[in-house]
Coordinates of C-alpha atoms and ligand atoms in Angstrom, one line a residue:
M1 CA 6.2 -9.4 43.6
S2 CA 6.2 -11.5 46.6
I3 CA 8.9 -12.4 49.1
L4 CA 9.0 -15.8 50.6
I5 CA 10.4 -16.4 53.9
K6 CA 12.8 -19.9 53.7
N7 CA 15.3 -20.9 56.4
V8 CA 13.9 -20.4 59.3
N9 CA 11.4 -21.8 62.8
V10 CA 8.0 -20.1 61.9
I11 CA 6.3 -19.6 65.4
T12 CA 2.6 -19.6 64.1
M13 CA 0.9 -18.1 67.1
N14 CA -1.9 -20.1 65.0
K15 CA -4.7 -21.8 67.5
N16 CA -2.8 -24.9 67.5
K17 CA 0.7 -23.0 68.5
D18 CA 1.7 -24.9 65.2
I19 CA 6.0 -24.7 64.7
I20 CA 7.1 -25.3 61.4
E21 CA 11.0 -26.3 61.8
D22 CA 12.6 -25.0 58.6
G23 CA 9.7 -23.7 56.9
V24 CA 8.4 -21.0 54.7
V25 CA 6.1 -17.8 54.3
V26 CA 5.4 -16.5 51.3
V27 CA 4.5 -12.5 51.4
R28 CA 1.9 -10.6 48.1
E29 CA 1.9 -7.1 48.3
N30 CA 1.0 -7.0 52.3
L31 CA -0.6 -10.3 53.4
I32 CA 0.8 -13.8 53.9
V33 CA -0.1 -15.9 50.7
D34 CA 1.4 -19.6 51.6
V35 CA 2.5 -21.1 55.0
G36 CA 4.7 -24.5 55.1
D37 CA 7.5 -26.4 55.0
K38 CA 10.7 -26.3 52.8
S39 CA 8.7 -28.2 50.0
L40 CA 6.8 -25.3 49.1
I41 CA 9.5 -23.7 47.7
S42 CA 9.8 -25.3 44.6
N43 CA 5.9 -23.5 44.0
Y44 CA 8.1 -19.9 44.1
S45 CA 9.9 -18.8 40.8
D46 CA 9.8 -15.6 40.8
C47 CA 10.1 -14.3 43.8
Q48 CA 12.4 -11.8 46.3
I49 CA 14.1 -14.4 48.9
I50 CA 14.9 -13.7 52.9
D51 CA 17.4 -16.5 54.1
G52 CA 16.4 -16.6 57.7
E53 CA 19.5 -18.2 58.5
G54 CA 18.2 -20.5 61.1
G55 CA 16.6 -18.0 62.6
I56 CA 13.1 -17.9 64.5
L57 CA 9.9 -16.3 62.8
I58 CA 7.5 -14.6 64.6
P59 CA 4.3 -12.8 64.5
G60 CA 5.7 -9.4 64.3
M61 CA 4.9 -8.1 68.3
V62 CA 2.1 -6.1 70.2
N63 CA 3.2 -2.5 72.7
A64 CA -1.0 -2.0 73.6
H65 CA 0.3 0.7 75.7
T66 CA 2.1 3.0 74.9
H67 CA 2.8 6.8 75.1
A68 CA 5.8 6.9 72.0
S69 CA 6.2 10.9 72.1
M70 CA 7.4 10.5 76.0
V71 CA 10.3 8.9 75.4
V72 CA 12.1 12.1 75.6
F73 CA 11.2 12.4 79.4
R74 CA 13.3 8.6 80.1
S75 CA 15.9 8.8 82.4
L76 CA 14.4 11.4 84.2
G77 CA 13.5 10.8 87.7
D78 CA 13.1 8.1 87.8
D79 CA 13.5 7.9 91.8
V80 CA 11.0 10.4 92.8
P81 CA 8.1 9.9 94.8
D82 CA 4.7 10.8 93.3
R83 CA 5.4 11.8 89.4
L84 CA 2.6 12.4 87.6
Q85 CA 1.5 14.9 89.4
R86 CA 4.4 16.4 90.2
Y87 CA 6.3 16.1 87.6
I88 CA 5.1 14.4 84.5
F89 CA 2.0 16.8 83.9
P90 CA 3.6 20.1 84.8
L91 CA 6.0 18.8 82.9
E92 CA 4.0 18.3 79.8
K93 CA 2.1 21.9 80.0
K94 CA 5.2 24.0 79.9
M95 CA 6.9 21.4 77.9
V96 CA 5.1 19.4 75.4
D97 CA 4.6 21.1 71.8
E98 CA 4.1 19.5 68.3
Q99 CA 7.2 19.4 67.5
L100 CA 8.1 17.6 70.9
V101 CA 5.9 14.9 70.3
Y102 CA 7.0 14.0 66.5
I103 CA 10.5 14.0 66.9
G104 CA 9.4 12.2 70.5
A105 CA 7.6 9.0 68.1
K106 CA 9.5 9.0 65.8
Y107 CA 12.4 8.4 68.0
A108 CA 10.8 6.0 69.9
I109 CA 9.1 3.9 66.4
V110 CA 13.0 3.5 65.7
E111 CA 13.6 1.4 69.2
M112 CA 10.2 0.2 68.6
L113 CA 10.8 -1.2 65.0
L114 CA 14.5 -2.6 65.6
G115 CA 12.5 -4.5 69.2
G116 CA 10.8 -6.1 67.0
V117 CA 7.3 -4.2 67.6
T118 CA 5.1 -4.0 64.2
T119 CA 1.8 -2.4 66.1
F120 CA 1.7 0.1 69.2
A121 CA -1.5 1.9 70.4
D122 CA 0.1 5.5 71.5
M123 CA -2.2 8.1 73.8
Y124 CA -0.7 11.4 74.0
Y125 CA -1.0 15.2 72.9
F126 CA -1.6 16.4 69.3
E127 CA -1.9 12.8 68.4
D128 CA -2.2 14.0 64.9
E129 CA 2.2 14.5 64.9
V130 CA 2.2 10.7 66.3
A131 CA 0.4 10.0 62.9
K132 CA 2.7 11.9 60.3
A133 CA 5.9 10.0 62.3
V134 CA 4.1 6.7 62.0
Q135 CA 3.1 6.7 58.5
E136 CA 6.8 8.0 57.8
A137 CA 8.0 4.5 59.5
G138 CA 5.5 2.4 58.1
I139 CA 5.1 1.0 61.1
R140 CA 1.1 0.1 62.1
A141 CA -0.4 1.3 64.9
V142 CA -3.9 2.3 67.1
L143 CA -4.0 6.5 68.2
G144 CA -5.9 8.2 70.3
E145 CA -5.9 11.9 71.8
T146 CA -5.6 12.2 74.7
V147 CA -9.4 13.7 76.9
V148 CA -8.9 15.1 80.5
N149 CA -10.1 17.6 82.8
F150 CA -7.5 20.8 81.7
S151 CA -5.5 22.3 80.1
A152 CA -3.8 20.2 78.1
P153 CA -0.8 21.4 75.4
D154 CA -2.5 21.0 73.1
C155 CA -6.0 22.7 73.8
K156 CA -6.1 25.6 76.9
E157 CA -9.7 24.4 77.7
S158 CA -10.7 21.1 79.7
Y159 CA -11.4 18.0 77.9
G160 CA -10.4 19.8 74.2
G161 CA -9.6 16.3 73.4
L162 CA -12.6 15.7 72.5
D163 CA -13.5 17.8 70.0
Y164 CA -10.2 16.8 68.5
S165 CA -10.6 13.7 68.6
K166 CA -13.5 13.8 66.4
W167 CA -11.2 15.4 63.6
F168 CA -8.7 13.5 64.6
I169 CA -10.8 10.3 63.8
E170 CA -12.3 12.1 60.5
K171 CA -8.7 12.5 59.7
W172 CA -7.4 9.2 59.6
K173 CA -9.8 6.4 59.5
D174 CA -9.9 5.4 56.2
S175 CA -5.7 4.9 56.4
Q176 CA -3.7 2.3 56.0
L177 CA -1.9 2.0 58.7
I178 CA -3.9 3.7 61.5
T179 CA -6.8 2.9 63.9
P180 CA -7.7 6.1 65.7
A181 CA -9.6 6.3 68.9
V182 CA -10.3 8.2 71.5
A183 CA -8.4 8.1 75.1
P184 CA -9.6 8.8 77.2
H185 CA -6.3 9.7 80.6
A186 CA -8.0 8.0 83.5
P187 CA -11.7 7.4 85.6
Y188 CA -9.8 10.5 87.8
T189 CA -8.8 12.7 85.0
N190 CA -12.7 13.0 83.6
S191 CA -15.8 13.7 84.7
E192 CA -18.9 11.7 83.8
E193 CA -20.2 13.4 81.0
S194 CA -16.8 13.5 79.4
L195 CA -16.5 9.9 79.6
K196 CA -20.5 9.8 78.2
K197 CA -19.5 12.2 75.4
I198 CA -16.5 10.1 75.0
I199 CA -18.9 7.0 74.3
Q200 CA -21.3 8.8 72.2
I201 CA -17.4 9.2 69.8
S202 CA -16.6 5.4 70.1
E203 CA -19.7 4.2 68.9
K204 CA -20.8 6.9 66.0
Y205 CA -17.4 5.8 64.4
D206 CA -16.9 2.3 65.3
V207 CA -13.2 3.3 67.1
P208 CA -11.8 1.8 70.2
I209 CA -11.3 3.4 73.8
M210 CA -8.3 3.6 75.7
M211 CA -7.9 4.4 78.7
H212 CA -5.8 4.3 82.3
A213 CA -8.3 1.8 84.5
A214 CA -8.2 0.5 87.9
E215 CA -4.1 1.7 87.9
M216 CA -3.6 3.5 91.7
K217 CA -4.8 2.8 94.4
Y218 CA -6.2 6.4 95.4
E219 CA -7.5 5.9 92.1
F220 CA -9.5 2.5 93.6
E221 CA -9.7 4.0 97.3
D222 CA -11.6 7.2 95.5
C223 CA -13.9 5.6 93.6
I224 CA -15.3 3.3 96.6
E225 CA -16.0 6.7 98.7
K226 CA -17.6 8.9 96.0
Y227 CA -19.2 6.2 94.4
N228 CA -19.5 3.1 96.2
M229 CA -18.2 0.9 93.3
T230 CA -14.9 0.2 92.1
P231 CA -13.0 1.8 88.5
M232 CA -14.4 -0.7 86.7
A233 CA -17.9 -0.7 88.1
Y234 CA -17.9 2.5 87.5
L235 CA -17.0 2.6 84.3
D236 CA -20.0 -0.7 83.5
S237 CA -22.0 1.4 85.0
I238 CA -21.7 4.6 82.5
G239 CA -21.7 1.6 79.8
M240 CA -17.8 2.2 78.8
L241 CA -17.0 -1.4 79.1
N242 CA -17.6 -2.6 75.8
E243 CA -15.3 -4.9 73.5
R244 CA -14.2 -1.7 72.3
F245 CA -12.2 -0.7 75.9
V246 CA -8.6 -1.0 76.7
G247 CA -7.4 -0.5 79.5
A248 CA -3.9 0.0 80.7
H249 CA -2.9 -2.2 83.9
L250 CA -6.3 -2.7 85.5
I251 CA -4.0 -3.6 88.4
H252 CA -6.7 -3.4 91.0
V253 CA -8.9 -4.9 90.4
T254 CA -11.7 -8.0 92.4
D255 CA -13.2 -10.8 91.7
E256 CA -16.2 -9.1 90.5
D257 CA -14.1 -6.7 88.5
L258 CA -12.9 -9.4 87.0
K259 CA -16.2 -11.6 85.8
L260 CA -17.6 -8.1 84.6
I261 CA -13.9 -7.3 82.7
K262 CA -14.9 -11.2 81.1
E263 CA -18.3 -10.4 80.5
R264 CA -18.1 -7.0 78.7
K265 CA -14.9 -8.1 76.7
V266 CA -13.0 -5.7 77.5
G267 CA -8.7 -5.3 75.8
I268 CA -5.8 -5.9 79.0
S269 CA -3.0 -3.9 78.3
H270 CA -1.0 -5.7 80.9
N271 CA 2.3 -2.8 81.5
V272 CA 4.2 -5.3 84.2
G273 CA 7.6 -3.3 83.3
A274 CA 6.1 -0.1 84.2
N275 CA 4.0 -0.9 87.2
A276 CA 6.9 -2.5 89.3
K277 CA 9.3 0.1 88.6
G278 CA 6.5 2.6 89.8
G279 CA 6.1 0.1 92.5
K280 CA 2.3 0.0 92.2
G281 CA 2.1 -3.9 91.9
T282 CA 0.6 -5.8 89.4
A283 CA -2.5 -7.1 87.3
P284 CA -3.7 -10.9 88.1
A285 CA -2.7 -11.8 84.6
V286 CA -2.7 -15.2 85.1
K287 CA -6.3 -15.3 86.8
M288 CA -6.8 -12.9 83.3
Y289 CA -5.2 -15.4 80.8
K290 CA -6.1 -18.2 82.6
S291 CA -9.7 -17.4 81.9
D292 CA -9.1 -16.6 78.4
M293 CA -9.5 -13.5 78.5
K294 CA -8.4 -10.9 75.6
I295 CA -4.4 -9.6 77.2
G296 CA -1.3 -8.4 75.5
L297 CA 1.8 -6.4 76.5
G298 CA 2.1 -2.8 76.7
T299 CA 5.5 -1.0 77.8
D300 CA 3.6 2.4 79.0
G301 CA 5.2 5.5 78.0
A302 CA 9.8 5.4 78.8
M303 CA 9.1 7.6 81.3
S304 CA 7.2 5.0 83.3
G305 CA 9.1 1.8 82.0
N306 CA 12.4 2.6 80.2
T307 CA 11.6 0.1 77.7
L308 CA 9.6 0.2 74.0
D309 CA 10.1 -2.9 73.5
I310 CA 8.1 -6.3 73.8
I311 CA 11.0 -8.7 74.5
T312 CA 12.3 -7.2 77.5
Q313 CA 8.9 -7.6 78.7
M314 CA 8.2 -10.9 78.1
S315 CA 10.4 -11.8 80.3
L316 CA 9.7 -9.6 83.6
V317 CA 5.4 -11.1 82.7
G318 CA 7.6 -14.8 83.3
K319 CA 10.3 -13.5 86.4
V320 CA 7.1 -11.4 88.2
H321 CA 4.6 -13.8 87.8
K322 CA 6.4 -16.7 88.9
L323 CA 7.8 -14.1 91.8
I324 CA 4.9 -13.5 93.6
N325 CA 3.1 -16.0 92.7
E326 CA 6.3 -18.9 94.2
D327 CA 5.5 -20.8 91.9
R328 CA 8.3 -21.8 88.4
T329 CA 5.3 -23.8 86.1
L330 CA 2.7 -20.3 85.9
F331 CA 3.2 -18.4 82.5
P332 CA 4.7 -21.6 80.1
A333 CA 6.8 -19.7 77.9
S334 CA 4.3 -20.1 74.7
E335 CA 1.6 -18.4 76.9
I336 CA 4.0 -14.7 77.3
V337 CA 4.6 -15.3 73.5
E338 CA 0.9 -16.0 72.9
M339 CA 0.0 -12.5 74.8
A340 CA 3.4 -10.6 73.3
T341 CA 1.4 -11.5 69.3
I342 CA -1.8 -12.7 69.7
G343 CA -3.2 -11.3 72.5
G344 CA -2.0 -7.9 71.5
A345 CA -4.1 -8.1 68.7
R346 CA -6.9 -9.8 70.7
A347 CA -6.9 -6.6 73.1
L348 CA -7.0 -3.3 70.2
N349 CA -9.3 -6.2 68.2
M350 CA -7.2 -6.8 65.2
D351 CA -7.1 -10.5 65.8
D352 CA -8.6 -10.9 62.7
E353 CA -5.9 -9.1 60.4
I354 CA -2.6 -9.3 62.7
G355 CA -1.1 -11.5 65.2
S356 CA 0.1 -14.8 64.3
I357 CA 1.4 -16.0 60.9
E358 CA -1.8 -17.8 59.0
V359 CA -2.8 -17.2 55.1
G360 CA -4.8 -14.1 54.5
K361 CA -2.9 -12.4 57.6
K362 CA -1.5 -9.5 57.1
A363 CA 2.4 -9.6 57.3
D364 CA 4.4 -8.0 59.6
L365 CA 6.5 -10.7 61.3
V366 CA 9.9 -11.1 62.6
I367 CA 12.7 -12.6 62.2
M368 CA 14.7 -13.3 65.4
E369 CA 18.1 -14.3 64.3
T370 CA 19.7 -17.3 66.1
K371 CA 23.1 -16.9 65.7
S372 CA 24.1 -14.4 68.8
I373 CA 26.4 -15.7 71.5
N374 CA 23.5 -15.0 74.0
M375 CA 20.7 -17.5 71.8
Q376 CA 22.0 -20.6 72.0
P377 CA 22.0 -23.0 73.1
I378 CA 18.0 -23.7 72.4
Y379 CA 16.3 -26.5 72.9
D380 CA 12.2 -24.6 73.0
Y381 CA 11.9 -21.7 71.1
Y382 CA 9.6 -19.5 72.4
S383 CA 12.0 -20.1 75.9
A384 CA 14.4 -18.5 73.5
L385 CA 12.7 -16.1 72.9
V386 CA 11.4 -15.0 76.9
Y387 CA 14.1 -15.5 78.3
S388 CA 17.0 -15.7 76.1
A389 CA 16.4 -12.7 73.5
N390 CA 17.1 -9.1 74.0
P391 CA 15.9 -6.6 71.1
S392 CA 19.1 -6.8 69.2
N393 CA 18.5 -10.4 67.6
V394 CA 15.9 -8.7 65.6
D395 CA 17.5 -9.0 62.8
T396 CA 14.5 -8.8 60.1
V397 CA 11.3 -7.0 60.2
M398 CA 8.6 -6.4 57.9
V399 CA 5.1 -4.4 58.4
N400 CA 1.7 -4.4 56.1
G401 CA 4.2 -6.5 53.4
K402 CA 7.5 -4.2 53.6
I403 CA 10.5 -5.0 55.1
L404 CA 11.5 -2.0 57.1
V405 CA 14.4 -3.4 58.7
E406 CA 16.6 -6.3 57.5
N407 CA 20.2 -7.4 59.0
K408 CA 19.7 -5.5 62.1
C409 CA 19.8 -2.1 59.8
L410 CA 16.9 0.2 59.9
K411 CA 15.0 1.5 56.3
S412 CA 12.7 4.0 56.1
L413 CA 13.8 6.6 59.2
N414 CA 17.5 8.5 59.2
I415 CA 18.7 6.9 62.5
G416 CA 21.5 9.7 62.7
Q417 CA 18.8 13.1 61.9
I418 CA 16.8 11.8 64.6
M419 CA 19.5 11.2 67.2
Y420 CA 19.9 14.0 66.4
Q421 CA 16.8 16.1 67.0
I422 CA 16.7 14.3 70.3
K423 CA 19.8 15.7 71.8
S424 CA 18.2 19.1 71.1
V425 CA 15.3 18.1 72.7
R426 CA 17.5 17.4 75.5
E427 CA 19.2 20.6 76.2
K428 CA 15.7 21.6 76.3
I429 CA 14.3 20.1 78.6
Q430 CA 17.7 19.8 80.7
K431 CA 16.7 23.8 80.8
F432 CA 13.7 23.8 82.6
G433 CA 15.9 22.7 85.8
F434 CA 14.6 19.4 86.5
Ligands
ZN501 ZN1 -0.3 4.9 80.1

């Protein structure tokens, strides 16, 4: 049976950024088959009806960079310097196993769905466990096994992620909801030889490469010292930058790097919340957006940014860039909603399928209710979404034509059981002695 969504203000995010007030969207199986005003209702007699009660219907949001399972470490060592080398890597080595990854991923997916995220891009260990959680929940995801130059939780040999990636890609390449990828951790944790193998895997299977790049100051300085090139120029010199490459962060980039990023059609995940909290600086997102680069928004892992929803990121993107540039006209709210939806889809090369409300696209949709105190009054839908809304306003979430959240309740997973599991993981981590 088809589903007809009515009594909603439709933020299409199509090319013209059309808004249809009191609009209607019809979904059949996993696709959007009709979009228009309320006169469409009379064309459809035998449909399941969703009454949006005057809410705002938006394309499902895309979290373009995260490490879902790291949610188990949230609020641990937040203000500690050099956290990555001193805390995160040793903690992961001792604590991360299949069960932790699976439980963490499920918990993170609950948070993302309840926050209106319908697609997330993930890089971590035991990525097959994340894939299982994705399948159970019914969310859409791009998943890449991490490749690093040291013994990882799921592989004693350095670069074990390479073989894992091949196996993982073979296993999931025909999945409806999962796009497998390969995920070198960063330029400073991979040798040139390993990166070249990653390029081969990406070409052979036509899968994305997801990687932290130009994130750290020391990464930039070391790269200049070692190769006399910036991290982005170095990656390009070995043939890594192309339309399949999705770079997370891209903070330390020169104007020449920006040209390269644009020319090579590199996808960008702008992770403003995590970068602000880490005191790392921020990517030149205004320049990136204005130059028509493929820029979306990401949360990074919840140990870095503490939240996994994109609504929080939208508000931060606007405020941070207006603040550092001392210019309130930068990043009008419609541009921020664009980055949160179709922009993220572009960054992941999925904009043919998702990211806007148009006939033929996959039915990944979110209704934001407008009845809560914090949402009124509304003079501008985009502003309401970026600056008034919070994840608690997410009322209905559909992924691939299936309703996963209804009246703010998750339908596909048992939250009580997941909460219980996450508490038992917390106890183990607590005993670890941090
Ligand atoms: Zn990250």
